[in-house]
PDB file of C-alpha atoms in Angstrom:
ATOM      1  CA  MET A   1       1.685  12.440  -5.215  1.00 92.00           C
ATOM      2  CA  ILE A   2       4.252  11.054  -2.784  1.00 97.00           C
ATOM      3  CA  THR A   3       7.774  11.147  -4.189  1.00 96.00           C
ATOM      4  CA  SER A   4       9.820  10.830  -0.998  1.00 97.00           C
ATOM      5  CA  ARG A   5      10.599   7.695   0.963  1.00 96.00           C
ATOM      6  CA  ALA A   6      10.815   9.991   4.000  1.00 97.00           C
ATOM      7  CA  ASN A   7       7.047  10.654   3.862  1.00 98.00           C
ATOM      8  CA  SER A   8       5.410   9.752   7.204  1.00 98.00           C
ATOM      9  CA  HIS A   9       2.883   7.390   5.564  1.00 98.00           C
ATOM     10  CA  VAL A  10       5.635   5.579   3.690  1.00 98.00           C
ATOM     11  CA  LYS A  11       7.767   5.299   6.822  1.00 98.00           C
ATOM     12  CA  ALA A  12       4.847   3.878   8.816  1.00 98.00           C
ATOM     13  CA  ALA A  13       4.060   1.333   6.102  1.00 98.00           C
ATOM     14  CA  ARG A  14       7.698   0.282   5.767  1.00 97.00           C
ATOM     15  CA  ALA A  15       7.874  -0.216   9.536  1.00 97.00           C
ATOM     16  CA  LEU A  16       5.231  -2.948   9.149  1.00 97.00           C
ATOM     17  CA  GLY A  17       8.023  -5.166   7.823  1.00 95.00           C
ATOM     18  CA  SER A  18       8.849  -5.699  11.496  1.00 96.00           C
ATOM     19  CA  ALA A  19       6.847  -8.323  13.386  1.00 97.00           C
ATOM     20  CA  LYS A  20       7.004  -6.117  16.489  1.00 97.00           C
ATOM     21  CA  GLU A  21       5.389  -3.212  14.603  1.00 97.00           C
ATOM     22  CA  ARG A  22       2.675  -5.464  13.131  1.00 97.00           C
ATOM     23  CA  LYS A  23       1.851  -6.800  16.586  1.00 97.00           C
ATOM     24  CA  GLN A  24       1.758  -3.330  18.163  1.00 97.00           C
ATOM     25  CA  THR A  25      -0.389  -1.746  15.457  1.00 98.00           C
ATOM     26  CA  GLY A  26      -2.542  -4.679  14.369  1.00 98.00           C
ATOM     27  CA  LEU A  27      -1.740  -3.747  10.757  1.00 98.00           C
ATOM     28  CA  PHE A  28       0.051  -5.551   7.947  1.00 97.00           C
ATOM     29  CA  LEU A  29       1.003  -4.973   4.310  1.00 96.00           C
ATOM     30  CA  ASP A  30      -0.492  -6.823   1.358  1.00 96.00           C
ATOM     31  CA  GLU A  31       1.063  -6.403  -2.074  1.00 95.00           C
ATOM     32  CA  GLY A  32      -0.333  -6.605  -5.568  1.00 93.00           C
ATOM     33  CA  GLU A  33      -3.532  -5.805  -7.388  1.00 91.00           C
ATOM     34  CA  ASP A  34      -4.711  -9.431  -7.284  1.00 93.00           C
ATOM     35  CA  ALA A  35      -4.155  -9.757  -3.522  1.00 95.00           C
ATOM     36  CA  LEU A  36      -5.897  -6.471  -2.799  1.00 95.00           C
ATOM     37  CA  GLY A  37      -8.723  -7.411  -5.186  1.00 92.00           C
ATOM     38  CA  ALA A  38      -9.191 -10.678  -3.287  1.00 95.00           C
ATOM     39  CA  ALA A  39      -9.291  -8.771   0.008  1.00 95.00           C
ATOM     40  CA  LEU A  40     -11.940  -6.421  -1.403  1.00 94.00           C
ATOM     41  CA  ALA A  41     -13.963  -9.381  -2.698  1.00 94.00           C
ATOM     42  CA  ALA A  42     -13.867 -10.834   0.829  1.00 95.00           C
ATOM     43  CA  GLY A  43     -15.164  -7.553   2.228  1.00 94.00           C
ATOM     44  CA  ILE A  44     -11.826  -6.454   3.653  1.00 94.00           C
ATOM     45  CA  ALA A  45     -10.814  -2.939   2.657  1.00 93.00           C
ATOM     46  CA  PRO A  46      -7.321  -1.604   3.280  1.00 97.00           C
ATOM     47  CA  VAL A  47      -7.031   1.254   5.726  1.00 97.00           C
ATOM     48  CA  GLU A  48      -4.580   2.884   3.346  1.00 98.00           C
ATOM     49  CA  ALA A  49      -3.328   1.985  -0.111  1.00 97.00           C
ATOM     50  CA  PHE A  50      -0.276   3.094  -2.053  1.00 97.00           C
ATOM     51  CA  VAL A  51      -0.722   3.064  -5.832  1.00 95.00           C
ATOM     52  CA  ASP A  52       1.962   3.575  -8.479  1.00 94.00           C
ATOM     53  CA  ASP A  53       1.078   6.798 -10.259  1.00 90.00           C
ATOM     54  CA  ASP A  54       3.513   6.101 -13.097  1.00 75.00           C
ATOM     55  CA  LEU A  55       1.815   2.931 -14.302  1.00 65.00           C
ATOM     56  CA  GLY A  56      -1.728   4.145 -14.836  1.00 66.00           C
ATOM     57  CA  SER A  57      -3.306   2.311 -11.909  1.00 73.00           C
ATOM     58  CA  ASP A  58      -6.550   4.271 -12.109  1.00 85.00           C
ATOM     59  CA  ARG A  59      -8.852   1.234 -11.979  1.00 87.00           C
ATOM     60  CA  VAL A  60      -7.327  -0.251  -8.843  1.00 88.00           C
ATOM     61  CA  ALA A  61      -7.130   3.200  -7.196  1.00 91.00           C
ATOM     62  CA  GLN A  62     -10.834   3.764  -7.879  1.00 93.00           C
ATOM     63  CA  GLU A  63     -11.799   0.320  -6.528  1.00 93.00           C
ATOM     64  CA  LEU A  64      -9.775   0.850  -3.360  1.00 95.00           C
ATOM     65  CA  ALA A  65     -11.167   4.350  -2.808  1.00 95.00           C
ATOM     66  CA  ALA A  66     -14.732   3.124  -3.376  1.00 96.00           C
ATOM     67  CA  ALA A  67     -14.166   0.520  -0.650  1.00 95.00           C
ATOM     68  CA  GLY A  68     -13.127   3.242   1.785  1.00 96.00           C
ATOM     69  CA  ALA A  69      -9.339   3.036   1.594  1.00 97.00           C
ATOM     70  CA  ARG A  70      -7.296   6.211   1.707  1.00 97.00           C
ATOM     71  CA  VAL A  71      -5.462   6.027  -1.642  1.00 97.00           C
ATOM     72  CA  LEU A  72      -2.028   7.600  -1.877  1.00 97.00           C
ATOM     73  CA  ARG A  73      -0.472   7.902  -5.325  1.00 95.00           C
ATOM     74  CA  CYS A  74       3.279   7.355  -5.314  1.00 95.00           C
ATOM     75  CA  SER A  75       6.292   7.482  -7.589  1.00 95.00           C
ATOM     76  CA  ALA A  76       7.888   4.265  -8.825  1.00 93.00           C
ATOM     77  CA  GLY A  77      10.787   4.831  -6.418  1.00 95.00           C
ATOM     78  CA  VAL A  78       8.463   4.972  -3.434  1.00 97.00           C
ATOM     79  CA  MET A  79       6.636   1.845  -4.602  1.00 96.00           C
ATOM     80  CA  ALA A  80       9.979   0.040  -4.852  1.00 95.00           C
ATOM     81  CA  ALA A  81      10.760   1.084  -1.265  1.00 96.00           C
ATOM     82  CA  LEU A  82       7.410  -0.292  -0.066  1.00 96.00           C
ATOM     83  CA  SER A  83       7.688  -3.594  -1.905  1.00 94.00           C
ATOM     84  CA  ALA A  84       9.361  -6.742  -0.646  1.00 90.00           C
ATOM     85  CA  LEU A  85       9.187  -8.261  -4.134  1.00 89.00           C
ATOM     86  CA  ALA A  86      11.897  -8.335  -6.812  1.00 86.00           C
ATOM     87  CA  HIS A  87       9.558  -6.411  -9.128  1.00 89.00           C
ATOM     88  CA  PRO A  88       7.556  -3.827  -7.160  1.00 90.00           C
ATOM     89  CA  SER A  89       3.781  -4.083  -7.162  1.00 90.00           C
ATOM     90  CA  ARG A  90       1.556  -1.388  -8.610  1.00 91.00           C
ATOM     91  CA  ALA A  91      -0.474  -1.406  -5.393  1.00 95.00           C
ATOM     92  CA  VAL A  92       0.348  -2.014  -1.725  1.00 97.00           C
ATOM     93  CA  GLY A  93      -2.301  -1.966   0.972  1.00 97.00           C
ATOM     94  CA  VAL A  94      -2.178  -1.501   4.723  1.00 98.00           C
ATOM     95  CA  LEU A  95      -4.792  -3.793   6.251  1.00 98.00           C
ATOM     96  CA  ARG A  96      -6.029  -4.384   9.776  1.00 96.00           C
ATOM     97  CA  ALA A  97      -5.338  -7.886  11.083  1.00 88.00           C
TER      98      ALA A  97
END
């Protein structure tokens, strides 16, 4: 479980808040179980997904892993650092544009 905001995966995902980074990598962040579920339904699997380990997100973690995403379980503090929302999502995905 990732508990540090200094983790290399977390740093790389947070960097996607910059338009320059998104353009260079061809990746972007998508937040929330509903948004990631819609991406999966459309046949788009995240490259990597961060899931809040504290909130019992087993179902969404299993769905993301089954679709081929690398699922990283994180603490609530890390999820808050990844989220751009007032109330952090239980799942954040890194998707290819």
